[in-house]
Amino acid sequence: DVEPEEETNNNAAEEIVAGNDGGGIISAEHQDHNTANGNNETTTDATNNNNSRLLNNDALKSHLQSIRTIQQKDATTKKMSHHKNSKEEDEHEHQLILTSNKHLASLRSELHTTHLDICKSYHPKFPELEELITDPFQYRKAIGIIQNEVDVTNVNDELNDVLSSNQIITISVAGSTTNGRMLTQEELNQVNDACSYLDELQSVQNELTSFVESRMEQWSPSVCALVGPALAAQLLASTGGLAELARVPSCNLQLLGKNRSTASSRGGMATQSRTQHAGFLIDCDLVQSCPNYLKMRAVKAVAGKLALAVRCDHINVESGRQRTADVGRKFKEELRTKFGKWEEPDKAQVVKALPKPDLTTKKRRGGKRIRRLKERFEETELMKQANKRAFSVEAGEYGDDAMGITLGMLDTKEGGAMRNTTEKRKMRQANTKASRKRAAQMSAGVADGLASSVVFTPTQGMELVNPDANKERVRKANEKWFSDTSGFQSALPRK
């Protein structure tokens, strides 16, 4: 038996020895205790990793069990006559679809994380392989075949079932020059465990995807016919239901699922690459069939038709009418026709021929106005002589004669007799106010040939008079009585 004081001293001494950081001696019991703790920590980390895996989540397990129960029920009811779900069953399936989409988003993230873990574990063996095969499932199948093989060409036959011939040649060349090493058995087991977990994730993902797609075709057939079941499920999950999706306008539908820009994505380290200002609809088959310069325009067109298709499905669900995909198929065909016209080259400009001239003489109105017009543009006798040709008469040079540059009958002896043949009619003057004013202006100031400034008076005899004196007198009278500055005056004589 040890007294209490001695036991306390011994414990203190052991603590001093164990806590000696300056290179002191550590007891063997303490070393064994640390080793056991290290092994226990490794075991605990492995246990925690297994417990933290997504497939061990209780909510996911319960959801998968619910889906399998409904699928078994459907297989039973298919053998029976046509079975129509009640409103409660439809609502329950709707909630399962929304929950499945949330789990699918978590599964995509878990797949990416598991793929990175596999690359990290297999990196010492073949560091170049993760850059040559970027697809996670192809990478998993390739390392499942290669394992610890030093010469990759020995497994080329097995790789033919997984990879293309170009990929196999590239991997073979890279494997012959790699600086990797063989993995230990423990490292290889770790890689195989991660690959098995990736296969389980893929199986669960396929199960959820098939359930969502099958239910979406029954729930909203028009939307599925237009953009596909998978994309319809993503749109339904992002908004929270069919009623909520029907309230979204088309301008916002094209942005559903848009990735937010962050510092890492702007630096080129984004895990998901997607076009800016576009969401789920950029992955639609109709949009992907268009060239790159038309994709954003196609997204807007698809979003407009999608908004109409969603509202049709929502009205059919609320009213209890039969749900058909006729509207979605019709919209899809219209969009395909429209996109085909967008890709057609521009038509060449058509050079139109001039219209056929109308050679028939149109009847004109008769009357004074037309007769005056004819008199103004009537051909003169001189032009009539110039337009006539004389036969058997020597002409000038052939070139001028062929081009019509001749004087016609005016250049011959018979022609040019204008005085005997012309009878010029006087053109009638228009009796209008403007013509009379013009005639008065032209005749103003013109004196007769017999007018003279010499006047004979009985008292003074011959007198030279200014002819403009009378005009000056009239001008002064007009200025006195009718000018702008004369004002009001009386014409009566002053008393």
XYZ file of C-alpha atoms in Angstrom:
495
model
C 0.000 0.000 0.000
C 1.228 3.441 -0.899
C 0.409 6.386 1.251
C -1.483 9.272 -0.316
C 1.436 11.677 -0.151
C 3.787 9.264 -1.918
C 1.201 8.519 -4.600
C 0.795 12.218 -5.269
C 4.550 12.648 -5.586
C 4.829 9.727 -7.992
C 2.072 11.139 -10.202
C 3.762 14.515 -10.225
C 7.074 12.922 -11.203
C 5.428 10.995 -14.035
C 3.843 14.195 -15.294
C 7.197 15.987 -15.208
C 8.874 13.166 -17.121
C 6.021 12.954 -19.683
C 5.932 16.706 -20.173
C 9.673 17.065 -20.746
C 9.864 18.824 -24.148
C 13.565 19.345 -24.046
C 14.406 15.829 -25.196
C 13.865 14.134 -21.845
C 13.140 10.454 -21.376
C 9.498 9.361 -21.887
C 8.270 6.266 -20.179
C 7.425 3.173 -22.223
C 3.932 3.074 -20.809
C 3.362 6.615 -22.046
C 4.681 5.704 -25.521
C 2.329 2.740 -25.748
C -0.507 4.976 -24.683
C 0.278 7.515 -27.445
C 0.532 4.786 -30.078
C -2.828 3.398 -29.059
C -4.324 6.884 -29.148
C -2.936 7.430 -32.692
C -4.454 4.188 -33.921
C -7.703 5.061 -32.252
C -7.678 8.514 -33.924
C -7.102 6.914 -37.358
C -9.938 4.498 -36.776
C -12.147 7.328 -35.527
C -11.385 9.472 -38.618
C -12.287 6.591 -40.916
C -15.494 5.998 -38.953
C -16.335 9.721 -39.106
C -15.693 9.791 -42.864
C -18.061 6.867 -43.358
C -20.691 8.476 -41.153
C -20.341 11.856 -42.915
C -20.967 10.372 -46.339
C -24.146 11.476 -48.080
C -25.442 7.956 -48.650
C -25.517 7.425 -44.878
C -27.888 10.384 -44.443
C -31.148 9.276 -42.809
C -33.242 11.744 -44.802
C -31.910 10.379 -48.102
C -32.493 6.782 -47.012
C -36.080 7.569 -46.001
C -36.704 9.357 -49.287
C -35.355 6.437 -51.325
C -37.590 4.056 -49.408
C -40.639 6.216 -50.186
C -39.767 6.280 -53.881
C -39.323 2.498 -54.021
C -42.664 1.984 -52.285
C -44.471 4.180 -54.833
C -42.745 2.431 -57.745
C -43.843 -0.973 -56.402
C -47.377 0.378 -56.070
C -47.294 1.623 -59.657
C -46.131 -1.761 -60.891
C -49.122 -3.333 -59.132
C -51.702 -0.826 -60.391
C -50.490 -1.140 -63.994
C -51.714 -4.713 -64.059
C -55.152 -3.492 -63.008
C -57.519 -1.272 -64.947
C -56.871 2.467 -65.425
C -56.137 3.930 -62.028
C -56.579 7.643 -61.345
C -54.665 9.193 -58.455
C -56.484 11.227 -55.852
C -55.619 14.836 -55.099
C -53.718 13.813 -51.943
C -51.640 11.296 -53.877
C -50.828 13.915 -56.514
C -49.714 16.357 -53.852
C -47.567 13.682 -52.191
C -45.869 12.864 -55.506
C -45.338 16.561 -56.105
C -43.485 16.893 -52.805
C -41.408 13.806 -53.618
C -40.363 15.383 -56.919
C -39.236 18.570 -55.187
C -37.324 16.613 -52.529
C -35.699 14.434 -55.191
C -34.385 17.501 -56.973
C -32.817 18.777 -53.763
C -31.127 15.421 -53.177
C -29.927 15.369 -56.798
C -28.200 18.716 -56.261
C -26.468 17.297 -53.169
C -25.476 14.178 -55.104
C -23.829 16.247 -57.834
C -21.734 18.014 -55.228
C -20.859 14.685 -53.536
C -19.843 13.179 -56.899
C -17.473 16.063 -57.522
C -15.930 15.716 -54.059
C -15.522 11.940 -54.415
C -13.879 12.356 -57.809
C -11.342 14.756 -56.306
C -10.619 12.228 -53.521
C -10.011 9.463 -56.075
C -7.671 11.709 -58.082
C -5.758 12.580 -54.927
C -5.430 8.935 -53.889
C -4.347 7.693 -57.364
C -2.060 10.655 -58.079
C 1.164 8.926 -56.852
C 0.630 6.089 -59.355
C -0.366 8.001 -62.517
C -0.406 11.808 -62.023
C -1.065 12.566 -65.716
C -4.252 10.472 -65.938
C -6.533 12.996 -64.205
C -5.635 15.602 -66.832
C -6.107 13.214 -69.764
C -9.527 11.926 -68.618
C -11.683 14.696 -67.168
C -14.956 12.758 -66.998
C -15.358 11.338 -63.439
C -17.011 8.077 -64.491
C -14.537 7.362 -67.290
C -11.680 8.117 -64.905
C -13.107 5.703 -62.335
C -13.463 2.911 -64.931
C -9.942 3.507 -66.259
C -8.222 3.244 -62.869
C -10.384 0.205 -62.064
C -8.777 -1.516 -65.054
C -5.209 -0.178 -64.729
C -4.904 -0.604 -60.926
C -1.182 -1.152 -60.195
C -0.197 -2.168 -63.729
C 3.185 -0.753 -64.720
C 2.794 -1.183 -68.490
C -0.540 0.305 -69.593
C -0.368 -1.445 -72.970
C -1.044 -4.779 -71.256
C -4.622 -3.673 -70.475
C -5.446 -1.958 -73.782
C -8.036 -4.595 -74.650
C -9.987 -3.907 -71.451
C -9.682 -0.153 -71.956
C -11.258 -0.446 -75.421
C -14.620 -1.074 -73.758
C -14.373 2.177 -71.784
C -12.301 4.718 -73.742
C -11.845 5.725 -77.364
C -8.831 4.709 -79.414
C -7.345 8.220 -79.277
C -7.595 8.257 -75.501
C -5.967 4.841 -75.214
C -3.004 5.889 -77.386
C -2.528 9.067 -75.343
C -2.691 7.163 -72.046
C -0.237 4.533 -73.292
C 2.305 7.182 -74.290
C 1.861 9.064 -71.017
C 2.103 5.819 -68.999
C 5.447 4.929 -70.572
C 6.974 8.263 -69.517
C 5.244 8.823 -66.169
C 7.281 9.299 -63.000
C 4.648 7.669 -60.776
C 5.232 4.762 -58.414
C 3.298 1.644 -57.532
C 0.735 2.024 -54.764
C 0.896 0.093 -51.552
C -1.858 -2.357 -50.757
C -3.376 0.034 -48.233
C -3.381 2.907 -50.767
C -4.873 0.658 -53.417
C -7.649 -0.430 -51.056
C -8.400 3.212 -50.324
C -8.708 3.927 -54.046
C -10.997 0.941 -54.592
C -13.222 1.949 -51.678
C -13.610 5.449 -53.133
C -14.443 3.949 -56.554
C -17.103 1.716 -54.998
C -18.625 4.726 -53.258
C -18.677 6.626 -56.579
C -20.566 3.704 -58.173
C -23.125 3.811 -55.364
C -23.586 7.559 -55.833
C -24.117 7.078 -59.545
C -26.691 4.348 -58.946
C -28.675 6.512 -56.493
C -28.467 9.470 -58.885
C -29.839 7.382 -61.762
C -32.661 6.088 -59.553
C -33.735 9.577 -58.482
C -33.408 10.943 -62.021
C -35.554 8.202 -63.539
C -38.236 8.731 -60.866
C -38.332 12.499 -61.423
C -38.470 12.164 -65.187
C -41.265 9.597 -65.098
C -43.331 11.690 -62.688
C -42.710 14.956 -64.519
C -44.206 13.552 -67.726
C -47.418 12.831 -65.806
C -47.389 16.056 -63.792
C -46.562 18.613 -66.516
C -46.525 16.872 -69.918
C -46.401 20.054 -72.027
C -43.299 21.363 -70.258
C -41.588 17.968 -70.614
C -42.417 17.844 -74.319
C -40.926 21.301 -74.813
C -37.683 21.220 -72.757
C -37.379 17.607 -71.532
C -38.217 15.927 -68.209
C -34.830 16.518 -66.534
C -34.841 20.231 -67.291
C -38.505 20.516 -66.301
C -37.688 18.932 -62.927
C -34.865 21.424 -62.336
C -37.152 24.357 -63.134
C -39.861 22.986 -60.844
C -37.397 22.478 -57.978
C -35.849 25.941 -58.322
C -39.225 27.690 -57.965
C -40.895 25.366 -55.451
C -43.784 23.948 -57.470
C -45.892 24.133 -60.596
C -48.069 26.978 -59.307
C -45.016 29.055 -58.398
C -43.395 28.316 -61.767
C -46.554 29.469 -63.572
C -46.276 32.887 -61.913
C -42.728 33.499 -63.179
C -42.627 35.735 -66.308
C -40.680 34.655 -69.353
C -37.958 37.267 -68.826
C -37.112 35.605 -65.487
C -37.480 32.025 -66.701
C -34.359 32.334 -68.818
C -32.339 33.281 -65.710
C -33.491 30.444 -63.425
C -30.430 28.434 -62.384
C -27.965 31.163 -63.301
C -24.590 30.786 -61.575
C -23.529 33.772 -59.564
C -20.207 35.289 -60.521
C -17.563 34.988 -57.792
C -13.869 35.753 -57.534
C -12.935 32.124 -58.212
C -15.234 31.819 -61.230
C -13.892 35.050 -62.707
C -10.394 33.648 -62.223
C -11.241 30.545 -64.277
C -11.665 28.111 -61.336
C -15.424 27.556 -61.581
C -16.614 23.945 -61.251
C -19.604 24.526 -63.545
C -19.214 26.499 -66.729
C -22.355 28.262 -67.939
C -23.021 31.171 -70.218
C -23.476 34.495 -68.506
C -27.072 35.771 -68.231
C -28.442 32.264 -68.874
C -29.694 29.515 -66.578
C -31.105 26.025 -67.039
C -32.602 26.788 -70.456
C -29.156 27.097 -72.066
C -28.921 23.282 -71.754
C -32.192 22.732 -73.636
C -31.941 20.600 -76.782
C -33.569 23.313 -78.892
C -31.005 25.895 -77.770
C -28.024 23.564 -78.129
C -28.995 22.799 -81.729
C -28.472 26.479 -82.640
C -25.068 28.031 -83.438
C -23.373 30.039 -80.713
C -24.318 33.444 -82.101
C -28.032 32.525 -81.946
C -28.149 30.776 -78.545
C -29.120 33.783 -76.418
C -31.810 34.722 -78.930
C -33.071 31.121 -78.852
C -33.174 31.134 -75.028
C -35.528 34.132 -75.106
C -37.805 32.417 -77.617
C -37.878 29.144 -75.626
C -38.589 31.054 -72.388
C -41.594 32.758 -73.986
C -43.133 29.453 -75.121
C -42.217 27.769 -71.823
C -44.188 30.349 -69.825
C -47.293 29.537 -71.892
C -46.795 25.764 -71.596
C -46.386 25.940 -67.797
C -49.621 27.905 -67.427
C -51.487 25.395 -69.595
C -50.316 22.511 -67.387
C -51.130 24.430 -64.209
C -54.685 25.198 -65.389
C -55.236 21.537 -66.320
C -54.040 20.428 -62.879
C -56.185 22.937 -60.990
C -59.327 22.253 -63.027
C -58.887 18.485 -63.019
C -58.858 18.239 -66.796
C -56.834 15.687 -68.714
C -53.128 16.570 -68.953
C -51.770 16.278 -72.498
C -48.526 17.240 -74.188
C -50.153 18.646 -77.339
C -49.350 22.253 -76.439
C -45.687 21.480 -75.751
C -45.279 19.543 -79.008
C -46.906 22.359 -80.974
C -44.608 24.993 -79.423
C -41.547 22.844 -80.006
C -42.361 22.426 -83.691
C -42.926 26.172 -84.058
C -39.566 26.927 -82.445
C -37.754 24.434 -84.678
C -39.240 26.082 -87.756
C -38.302 29.530 -86.482
C -34.717 28.524 -85.651
C -34.351 26.962 -89.093
C -35.344 30.260 -90.719
C -32.828 32.117 -88.548
C -30.006 29.976 -89.897
C -30.967 30.467 -93.540
C -28.631 32.786 -95.473
C -29.873 36.199 -96.503
C -31.592 36.258 -99.860
C -29.810 38.058 -102.670
C -31.335 41.307 -103.794
C -33.607 40.728 -106.809
C -33.159 43.160 -109.691
C -36.680 43.906 -110.824
C -37.351 44.666 -114.495
C -38.991 47.914 -115.448
C -42.747 47.688 -115.971
C -44.087 47.334 -119.482
C -44.644 50.790 -120.956
C -48.223 51.795 -121.652
C -48.175 52.846 -125.309
C -51.891 53.481 -125.610
C -52.892 57.106 -126.034
C -54.879 58.289 -123.103
C -57.847 60.497 -123.664
C -57.466 63.955 -122.197
C -60.148 66.291 -121.136
C -61.132 68.819 -123.748
C -61.584 72.473 -123.057
C -59.907 75.823 -123.072
C -57.058 74.780 -120.781
C -56.022 71.815 -122.928
C -56.257 73.845 -126.152
C -53.943 76.493 -124.720
C -51.516 73.774 -123.627
C -51.446 72.346 -127.145
C -50.864 75.805 -128.609
C -47.895 76.385 -126.288
C -46.162 73.143 -127.214
C -47.207 73.021 -130.839
C -44.447 72.134 -133.296
C -43.313 75.094 -135.385
C -43.058 75.056 -139.153
C -39.287 75.290 -138.893
C -39.124 72.094 -136.879
C -41.520 70.396 -139.249
C -39.159 71.207 -142.172
C -36.133 69.956 -140.180
C -37.842 66.641 -139.393
C -38.674 65.886 -143.023
C -36.410 63.908 -145.359
C -36.090 64.347 -149.101
C -35.679 61.284 -151.310
C -32.963 60.950 -154.008
C -31.146 63.999 -152.681
C -27.461 64.071 -151.889
C -26.941 64.395 -148.112
C -23.904 65.386 -146.082
C -21.555 62.992 -144.406
C -22.825 59.502 -143.717
C -22.087 59.657 -139.992
C -24.133 62.775 -139.404
C -26.932 61.476 -141.571
C -27.030 58.127 -139.739
C -27.107 59.832 -136.342
C -29.848 62.195 -137.470
C -27.690 65.332 -137.203
C -29.025 66.957 -140.371
C -31.206 69.908 -141.272
C -33.710 67.776 -143.184
C -35.672 69.761 -145.822
C -34.100 73.023 -144.655
C -30.853 71.976 -146.284
C -32.414 71.480 -149.750
C -33.645 73.775 -152.479
C -37.221 72.684 -152.002
C -37.123 73.382 -148.310
C -36.760 76.665 -146.463
C -39.701 78.433 -148.120
C -41.142 79.510 -144.853
C -42.824 82.759 -145.940
C -45.193 81.092 -148.344
C -46.222 78.186 -146.153
C -46.392 79.554 -142.628
C -49.524 81.005 -141.245
C -48.798 81.808 -137.663
C -51.824 81.877 -135.497
C -51.812 84.190 -132.575
C -51.893 82.307 -129.372
C -54.750 83.259 -127.178
C -53.785 85.028 -124.001
C -55.160 83.820 -120.764
C -57.741 86.259 -119.434
C -56.744 85.971 -115.795
C -55.921 88.518 -113.150
C -52.215 87.585 -113.210
C -52.010 87.829 -117.008
C -53.732 91.206 -117.067
C -51.381 92.516 -114.385
C -48.366 91.248 -116.308
C -49.615 92.910 -119.515
C -50.134 96.220 -117.709
C -46.594 96.100 -116.331
C -45.162 95.399 -119.776
C -47.101 98.248 -121.423
C -46.328 100.793 -118.693
C -43.886 103.491 -119.762
C -44.131 102.683 -123.485
C -44.922 105.876 -125.485
C -46.331 106.129 -128.971
C -43.964 106.918 -131.827
C -45.756 110.260 -132.556
C -45.604 111.584 -129.002
C -43.493 114.680 -128.494
C -42.524 117.067 -125.688
C -43.203 120.202 -127.874
C -46.564 121.859 -127.157
C -48.201 124.676 -129.178
C -50.161 127.166 -127.121
C -52.193 130.145 -128.465
C -50.474 132.608 -126.168
C -46.906 131.485 -126.063
C -46.664 129.626 -129.324
C -44.359 126.634 -129.322
C -43.422 125.553 -125.769
C -41.146 122.728 -124.551
C -42.948 120.862 -121.753
C -41.647 118.197 -119.360
C -43.646 114.975 -120.104
C -43.054 113.650 -116.602
C -44.561 116.652 -114.873
C -48.058 115.122 -114.923
C -46.745 111.935 -113.330
C -45.030 113.917 -110.594
C -48.252 115.724 -109.798
C -50.146 112.417 -109.533
C -47.450 110.931 -107.273
C -47.599 113.876 -104.855
C -51.379 113.656 -104.680
C -51.201 109.938 -103.882
C -48.649 110.575 -101.147
C -50.881 113.243 -99.628
C -54.087 111.236 -99.530
C -53.170 107.523 -99.662
C -49.718 107.158 -98.090
C -49.125 105.208 -94.845
C -48.199 108.368 -92.947
C -50.931 110.733 -94.196
C -53.425 109.991 -91.416
C -57.061 111.132 -91.556
C -57.771 114.322 -93.550
C -60.923 115.949 -94.853
C -61.397 116.579 -98.553
C -63.738 119.514 -97.928
C -62.306 123.051 -98.366
C -61.356 124.854 -95.190
C -63.536 127.823 -94.092
